[in-house]
Short mmCIF file of C-alpha atoms in Angstrom, two decimals:
data_model
loop_
_atom_site.label_atom_id
_atom_site.label_comp_id
_atom_site.label_asym_id
_atom_site.label_seq_id
_atom_site.Cartn_x
_atom_site.Cartn_y
_atom_site.Cartn_z
CA MET A 1 60.98 57.51 75.26
CA LYS A 2 62.88 54.76 77.57
CA PHE A 3 65.40 54.19 74.58
CA LEU A 4 65.67 57.54 73.71
CA ILE A 5 66.75 57.89 77.45
CA PHE A 6 68.81 55.18 77.09
CA ILE A 7 70.81 56.42 73.86
CA CYS A 8 71.51 59.52 75.43
CA SER A 9 72.33 58.17 78.56
CA VAL A 10 75.57 55.92 77.02
CA LEU A 11 76.72 59.41 74.68
CA LEU A 12 76.99 61.55 78.07
CA LEU A 13 78.77 58.59 79.35
CA LEU A 14 81.46 57.95 76.21
CA PHE A 15 81.92 61.90 76.12
CA LYS A 16 82.67 61.49 79.84
CA LEU A 17 85.36 58.14 79.29
CA ILE A 18 86.35 60.87 75.69
CA LYS A 19 87.24 64.07 77.87
CA SER A 20 88.40 62.19 81.19
CA ASP A 21 91.33 60.31 78.19
CA ASP A 22 91.69 63.50 76.98
CA LYS A 23 95.51 64.78 77.99
CA SER A 24 95.59 68.24 76.04
CA THR A 25 92.79 69.54 78.77
CA SER A 26 93.29 66.85 81.65
CA ASP A 27 97.30 66.26 82.04
CA CYS A 28 99.85 67.98 82.64
CA GLY A 29 102.00 64.50 81.65
CA CYS A 30 103.52 63.31 84.50
CA SER A 31 102.54 59.31 83.54
CA SER A 32 103.93 60.33 80.78
CA THR A 33 106.84 60.48 82.17
CA SER A 34 108.47 56.85 82.21
CA ARG A 35 112.20 56.42 79.53
CA SER A 36 110.01 54.28 76.82
CA LYS A 37 108.21 56.85 75.79
CA LEU A 38 110.30 59.69 74.40
CA LYS A 39 110.96 60.70 71.12
CA SER A 40 113.44 62.24 68.93
CA GLY A 41 113.15 66.13 68.26
CA ARG A 42 110.84 68.36 69.93
CA ASN A 43 109.68 72.04 70.16
CA ASN A 44 111.50 75.24 72.17
CA MET A 45 108.77 76.87 74.17
CA GLY A 46 108.49 80.62 72.95
CA PRO A 47 109.59 83.39 75.00
CA GLU A 48 105.96 84.22 76.36
CA ASP A 49 105.98 80.45 77.84
CA THR A 50 109.15 81.70 80.48
CA LEU A 51 107.71 81.78 83.63
CA ARG A 52 106.14 84.76 84.88
CA PRO A 53 106.06 84.79 88.98
CA SER A 54 104.53 87.60 90.14
CA GLY A 55 105.71 89.02 92.67
CA PRO A 56 109.41 87.76 95.26
CA VAL A 57 109.26 84.19 95.60
CA GLY A 58 110.58 82.47 98.69
CA HIS A 59 111.91 79.10 96.61
CA ASP A 60 113.91 78.19 100.15
CA GLN A 61 111.30 80.10 102.87
CA THR A 62 109.96 77.55 105.45
CA ASP A 63 107.27 78.68 107.93
CA ASP A 64 109.15 77.07 111.41
CA GLY A 65 112.34 77.91 110.22
CA ASN A 66 112.96 74.84 110.56
CA TYR A 67 115.17 74.36 108.21
CA HIS A 68 118.31 71.64 108.96
CA GLY A 69 115.75 70.41 111.41
CA ARG A 70 115.15 66.39 111.73
CA THR A 71 111.98 65.86 110.08
CA ASN A 72 111.68 62.41 109.50
CA GLN A 73 108.65 62.59 112.52
CA MET A 74 106.32 60.01 112.26
CA VAL A 75 101.99 60.41 113.92
CA VAL A 76 99.80 57.96 114.21
CA ILE A 77 97.12 56.88 111.61
CA GLU A 78 93.60 54.90 114.29
CA GLY A 79 92.59 51.90 112.18
CA SER A 80 89.22 52.82 110.49
CA THR A 81 86.60 51.80 107.95
CA PHE A 82 86.29 54.89 105.46
CA THR A 83 85.45 55.52 101.73
CA MET A 84 88.18 54.73 99.14
CA GLY A 85 87.41 56.46 96.52
CA THR A 86 84.26 58.32 94.46
CA ASP A 87 80.99 57.74 92.54
CA LYS A 88 81.88 60.79 91.61
CA PRO A 89 84.51 61.03 89.66
CA PHE A 90 86.77 63.61 87.19
CA LEU A 91 88.96 61.76 85.58
CA VAL A 92 87.08 58.49 84.85
CA ALA A 93 90.33 56.22 82.84
CA ASP A 94 92.26 57.03 86.49
CA GLY A 95 90.21 55.00 88.33
CA GLU A 96 88.82 56.75 90.51
CA GLY A 97 86.20 55.11 91.49
CA PRO A 98 83.44 53.52 92.29
CA ALA A 99 83.33 54.65 96.03
CA ARG A 100 83.86 51.18 98.47
CA GLU A 101 83.93 50.50 102.57
CA VAL A 102 87.22 50.09 102.77
CA THR A 103 88.75 49.00 106.79
CA VAL A 104 92.79 49.61 107.73
CA ASP A 105 94.50 48.67 109.96
CA THR A 106 95.95 51.38 112.83
CA PHE A 107 99.39 52.24 111.54
CA TRP A 108 101.85 55.01 111.64
CA LEU A 109 102.86 57.69 109.06
CA ASP A 110 105.38 60.05 107.76
CA VAL A 111 104.51 63.73 109.07
CA HIS A 112 106.77 65.27 106.08
CA GLU A 113 108.30 64.06 102.83
CA VAL A 114 111.01 62.84 102.68
CA SER A 115 113.59 65.47 101.90
CA ASN A 116 117.00 66.17 100.54
CA ALA A 117 118.27 66.53 104.12
CA GLU A 118 116.98 62.74 105.16
CA PHE A 119 117.63 61.40 101.61
CA LYS A 120 121.42 62.90 102.02
CA ILE A 121 121.33 61.45 105.08
CA PHE A 122 120.83 57.49 103.65
CA VAL A 123 123.05 58.07 101.21
CA ASP A 124 125.98 59.20 102.93
CA ALA A 125 125.56 55.88 105.49
CA THR A 126 124.98 53.32 102.91
CA GLY A 127 126.15 54.88 99.65
CA TYR A 128 123.21 54.08 97.50
CA VAL A 129 123.33 55.38 93.91
CA THR A 130 119.55 56.29 92.62
CA GLU A 131 118.08 54.62 89.55
CA ALA A 132 118.06 58.36 87.72
CA GLU A 133 122.30 58.37 88.56
CA LYS A 134 122.70 54.93 87.12
CA PHE A 135 120.37 56.34 84.34
CA GLY A 136 122.15 59.46 83.62
CA ASN A 137 119.35 60.90 83.61
CA SER A 138 115.42 62.34 84.54
CA PHE A 139 112.47 64.14 84.05
CA VAL A 140 112.20 68.11 83.92
CA LEU A 141 109.68 70.66 83.55
CA GLU A 142 111.32 72.08 80.24
CA ALA A 143 110.62 75.95 81.57
CA PHE A 144 112.71 75.28 84.52
CA ILE A 145 115.92 73.87 82.36
CA SER A 146 118.55 76.85 81.91
CA ASP A 147 119.28 77.34 78.17
CA LYS A 148 122.52 76.14 77.83
CA VAL A 149 121.54 72.42 79.11
CA LYS A 150 118.63 72.56 76.83
CA GLU A 151 120.48 73.13 73.66
CA LYS A 152 121.91 69.30 74.27
CA ILE A 153 118.64 67.91 74.02
CA ASP A 154 117.36 65.80 71.68
CA GLN A 155 114.48 64.10 72.69
CA ALA A 156 110.81 64.48 74.69
CA VAL A 157 108.28 63.18 76.15
CA ALA A 158 105.71 62.65 72.63
CA ALA A 159 102.44 63.08 75.39
CA ALA A 160 104.07 66.12 77.17
CA PRO A 161 107.09 67.55 75.29
CA TRP A 162 107.07 70.17 78.17
CA TRP A 163 109.05 66.59 80.05
CA LEU A 164 112.21 66.69 78.57
CA PRO A 165 114.99 63.88 79.50
CA VAL A 166 118.46 66.17 80.75
CA ASN A 167 121.63 64.12 81.41
CA LYS A 168 123.79 64.14 85.02
CA THR A 169 120.04 65.38 86.32
CA ASP A 170 119.27 63.76 90.10
CA TRP A 171 118.51 64.38 93.06
CA ARG A 172 121.50 66.87 93.70
CA HIS A 173 120.67 67.99 90.40
CA PRO A 174 116.53 68.57 90.58
CA TYR A 175 116.63 70.98 87.16
CA GLY A 176 119.63 69.98 85.36
CA PRO A 177 123.69 69.46 86.20
CA ASP A 178 124.47 73.26 86.63
CA THR A 179 121.51 73.37 89.80
CA SER A 180 121.79 71.81 93.29
CA ILE A 181 120.19 71.47 96.41
CA ASP A 182 122.61 73.30 98.57
CA ASP A 183 120.10 75.90 99.62
CA ILE A 184 116.76 73.37 99.39
CA MET A 185 118.17 70.68 101.51
CA ASP A 186 114.41 71.42 103.35
CA HIS A 187 112.43 70.20 100.67
CA PRO A 188 111.47 67.24 98.96
CA VAL A 189 113.93 64.88 97.58
CA VAL A 190 112.85 63.96 94.21
CA HIS A 191 114.66 61.68 90.89
CA VAL A 192 113.31 58.79 93.16
CA SER A 193 111.53 55.94 91.81
CA TRP A 194 109.96 54.20 93.34
CA ASN A 195 112.58 50.98 94.05
CA ASP A 196 114.58 54.89 95.68
CA ALA A 197 111.65 54.96 97.76
CA VAL A 198 111.90 51.18 98.44
CA ALA A 199 115.61 51.25 99.39
CA TYR A 200 114.73 54.46 101.83
CA CYS A 201 112.12 53.16 103.51
CA THR A 202 113.90 49.89 104.54
CA TRP A 203 116.63 51.40 105.45
CA ALA A 204 114.59 53.81 108.16
CA SER A 205 112.22 50.38 109.29
CA LYS A 206 109.85 51.94 107.66
CA ARG A 207 107.73 51.17 104.19
CA LEU A 208 105.95 52.78 101.44
CA PRO A 209 101.77 53.49 102.76
CA THR A 210 99.38 51.85 100.28
CA GLU A 211 97.04 53.32 98.34
CA ALA A 212 94.41 52.18 101.36
CA GLU A 213 96.49 53.48 103.85
CA TRP A 214 97.82 56.89 101.90
CA GLU A 215 93.93 57.72 101.31
CA MET A 216 93.10 57.19 104.55
CA ALA A 217 95.29 59.49 106.20
CA CYS A 218 94.24 62.09 102.90
CA ARG A 219 90.55 61.68 104.18
CA SER A 220 90.95 62.77 107.84
CA GLY A 221 87.64 61.32 108.58
CA LYS A 222 86.08 63.31 106.39
CA ARG A 223 83.90 61.98 104.01
CA GLU A 224 82.72 62.54 100.37
CA ARG A 225 85.81 65.63 99.79
CA LEU A 226 87.68 66.46 97.52
CA PHE A 227 90.77 67.38 99.83
CA PRO A 228 91.77 66.88 104.01
CA TRP A 229 90.57 69.65 104.89
CA GLY A 230 86.81 69.91 103.43
CA ASN A 231 86.15 70.65 98.98
CA ASN A 232 87.10 74.68 99.48
CA GLU A 233 90.50 74.85 97.70
CA MET A 234 91.22 77.78 99.54
CA PRO A 235 89.26 78.31 102.73
CA ARG A 236 89.15 81.73 104.09
CA GLY A 237 90.86 82.52 100.54
CA GLU A 238 94.37 80.62 102.42
CA HIS A 239 97.01 78.86 100.89
CA ARG A 240 96.79 74.73 101.71
CA MET A 241 98.85 73.86 98.99
CA ASN A 242 101.68 73.92 96.92
CA ILE A 243 100.29 74.08 93.22
CA TRP A 244 100.52 75.67 89.86
CA HIS A 245 98.56 79.08 89.32
CA GLY A 246 98.43 79.95 86.61
CA ALA A 247 98.99 78.97 82.82
CA PHE A 248 100.33 75.42 82.67
CA PRO A 249 103.12 74.73 81.20
CA GLY A 250 105.31 78.15 80.95
CA ALA A 251 103.52 81.14 83.00
CA ASN A 252 103.07 80.07 87.44
CA THR A 253 102.56 83.03 89.07
CA ALA A 254 103.76 81.79 92.18
CA ASP A 255 100.52 82.62 94.21
CA ASP A 256 101.32 80.29 97.03
CA GLY A 257 104.57 81.34 97.72
CA PHE A 258 106.95 79.03 94.91
CA ILE A 259 107.41 78.08 91.77
CA LYS A 260 108.65 74.14 91.71
CA THR A 261 108.75 72.65 95.49
CA ALA A 262 107.91 73.96 98.57
CA SER A 263 109.64 73.13 101.79
CA VAL A 264 108.44 69.75 103.48
CA THR A 265 107.33 72.00 106.47
CA SER A 266 105.66 74.84 104.48
CA TYR A 267 101.85 75.44 105.06
CA PRO A 268 99.67 74.77 108.00
CA ALA A 269 98.56 70.49 108.99
CA GLN A 270 96.63 69.16 105.93
CA THR A 271 94.94 66.29 108.05
CA LYS A 272 94.00 65.53 111.62
CA HIS A 273 97.08 64.06 112.44
CA GLY A 274 99.02 66.62 111.44
CA VAL A 275 100.19 65.77 108.38
CA LYS A 276 101.90 67.94 106.16
CA ASN A 277 101.99 68.43 101.84
CA MET A 278 99.85 64.98 101.69
CA VAL A 279 98.51 67.21 98.51
CA GLY A 280 99.98 69.04 96.30
CA ASN A 281 104.29 69.66 96.53
CA VAL A 282 105.20 66.22 94.62
CA TRP A 283 103.69 63.31 94.06
CA GLU A 284 104.30 59.97 96.64
CA TRP A 285 104.55 56.76 95.24
CA VAL A 286 102.97 53.99 96.61
CA SER A 287 103.12 50.15 97.59
CA ASP A 288 100.50 49.40 95.26
CA TRP A 289 100.42 48.48 91.63
CA TRP A 290 98.57 49.75 89.33
CA LYS A 291 94.74 48.95 88.24
CA VAL A 292 91.45 51.41 87.20
CA ARG A 293 89.26 48.82 88.03
CA HIS A 294 87.83 48.39 91.16
CA SER A 295 85.02 46.88 92.37
CA ARG A 296 82.21 47.60 95.49
CA GLU A 297 83.04 45.21 97.55
CA SER A 298 84.28 46.21 101.17
CA LEU A 299 88.26 44.91 101.82
CA GLN A 300 90.42 45.19 104.46
CA ASN A 301 93.95 46.40 104.16
CA PRO A 302 93.82 45.62 100.52
CA GLN A 303 97.10 45.98 99.25
CA GLY A 304 96.78 46.06 95.13
CA PRO A 305 97.49 43.71 92.45
CA PRO A 306 99.97 41.14 93.06
CA SER A 307 102.44 42.15 89.82
CA GLY A 308 101.60 45.03 87.56
CA THR A 309 103.48 47.37 85.35
CA ASP A 310 103.14 50.46 87.09
CA LYS A 311 102.70 51.15 90.68
CA VAL A 312 100.75 54.11 91.74
CA LYS A 313 101.14 57.31 93.01
CA LYS A 314 99.31 60.03 95.38
CA GLY A 315 98.85 63.42 95.84
CA GLY A 316 99.69 65.56 92.97
CA SER A 317 102.35 68.23 92.76
CA TYR A 318 103.38 71.89 92.02
CA MET A 319 103.04 71.16 88.53
CA CYS A 320 98.66 70.51 88.82
CA ILE A 321 96.08 72.66 87.94
CA LYS A 322 93.18 71.77 87.46
CA GLU A 323 92.96 72.87 84.14
CA HIS A 324 96.07 69.69 83.44
CA CYS A 325 95.78 68.14 86.22
CA TYR A 326 92.62 67.62 88.61
CA ARG A 327 95.11 65.09 91.00
CA TYR A 328 95.27 67.08 94.14
CA ARG A 329 92.73 65.48 95.85
CA CYS A 330 92.54 62.22 98.03
CA ALA A 331 91.09 60.80 96.22
CA ALA A 332 93.05 61.18 92.50
CA ARG A 333 96.02 58.75 91.42
CA SER A 334 98.32 58.27 88.80
CA GLN A 335 101.59 55.79 87.80
CA ASN A 336 104.73 55.56 86.55
CA THR A 337 107.06 52.15 86.03
CA PRO A 338 108.91 51.31 89.25
CA ASP A 339 111.84 52.71 87.47
CA SER A 340 110.27 56.32 86.32
CA SER A 341 111.80 59.21 87.86
CA ALA A 342 111.33 62.87 87.46
CA SER A 343 111.27 66.34 88.76
CA ASN A 344 107.80 66.40 90.91
CA LEU A 345 108.12 63.18 92.33
CA GLY A 346 108.98 62.18 95.41
CA PHE A 347 107.14 60.13 98.47
CA ARG A 348 106.98 59.93 102.48
CA CYS A 349 106.93 56.37 104.11
CA ALA A 350 104.96 54.60 106.65
CA ALA A 351 105.20 52.03 109.38
CA ASN A 352 103.39 49.41 111.58
CA SER A 353 104.79 50.64 113.90
CA LEU A 354 106.81 53.71 115.62
CA PRO A 355 110.45 52.89 114.62
CA ASP A 356 113.23 51.92 118.41
CA TYR A 357 115.27 54.57 117.33
CA LEU A 358 112.00 56.88 116.61
CA ALA A 359 110.50 56.13 120.03
CA LYS A 360 113.48 56.37 122.26
CA SER A 361 115.08 59.39 120.85
CA SER A 362 116.08 62.56 121.98
CA SER A 363 118.47 63.96 119.91
CA PRO A 364 118.80 64.67 115.96
CA GLU A 365 121.64 62.65 116.05
CA GLU A 366 119.17 59.70 117.34
CA GLN A 367 116.80 59.66 114.95
CA ILE A 368 118.98 58.05 112.05
CA PRO A 369 118.44 53.49 112.54
CA ILE A 370 121.03 52.72 114.79
CA ALA A 371 122.88 50.31 112.60
CA SER A 372 124.01 53.23 109.90
CA ARG A 373 124.92 55.41 112.93
CA GLU A 374 128.66 54.70 113.20
CA GLU A 375 129.14 55.10 109.74
CA LEU A 376 128.15 59.49 109.60
#
């Protein structure tokens, strides 16, 4: 009898592992948007797969009218010991477990994801050119690309054919060369690689958060909860994040108000510290190299492995839906190569202490690193 119970337990574990790695049912392909994973030829989406919002959608709306206001403010996250990971992983293959005790020192974190407006200040000040611009292309969901642009594309991501590499697509042209950010300056910058994010953070006297820092801030002092505010995805029937609603990858009903990205100021603050959009909206790069095997050993200020091939990203995006990519949870994680970029991948910064220009600033002009002000 004990032997039969053992066999059943092994079979159940194998089933969970297979299910967690089944890309057709649990993955939107976000980790596949690497330049090495392209294949020639693609299948076009049919007419029934076009986006069908249920009503008027304010794609560039904000909840406080802060359209051109600065959004580079930071909040302090007090150091503490918390439980990182989970013993109830939804995606075992992603390395969500096991739960382990981690201590993180006090640090500062951006309230908002880095917006197009903030990234433009950086580019205008430094002349920085992103990797997507250097490569000449980046990845976009097929449903968001115009027919005229799609006619010229003959490659797709093998594991996720709805992801297409689009020439002349970058942070200024997020959904193809015939699109712009003019009306979405307050939305998160996308098509930024890990290397681009590091360059911005360094210029801003900041850095990328570690995965442990990011997750501690996301958990907001709560234990064994899925989201920063608890386990209910829509408390009191209210949308708290920008994710996919409808049948992925074709029909987004935009029940939460957005088809694509939302303003970095949208929705109520998700954490007790006032941080916005940690889950949903866009994936956020963190500093760690990717690994999936973790020890239960207690750690202090873990930095991740010393090397690797992929970098960790956290938080999920507007393309996530429970049936295909249930990664808009604090414990969830995914990865991409450091040079990868896509239309749902952005970042926010952290710092050991509040940069002087933010601590002393009293006007938007003063919220720019001193070395760059005279160049603007």
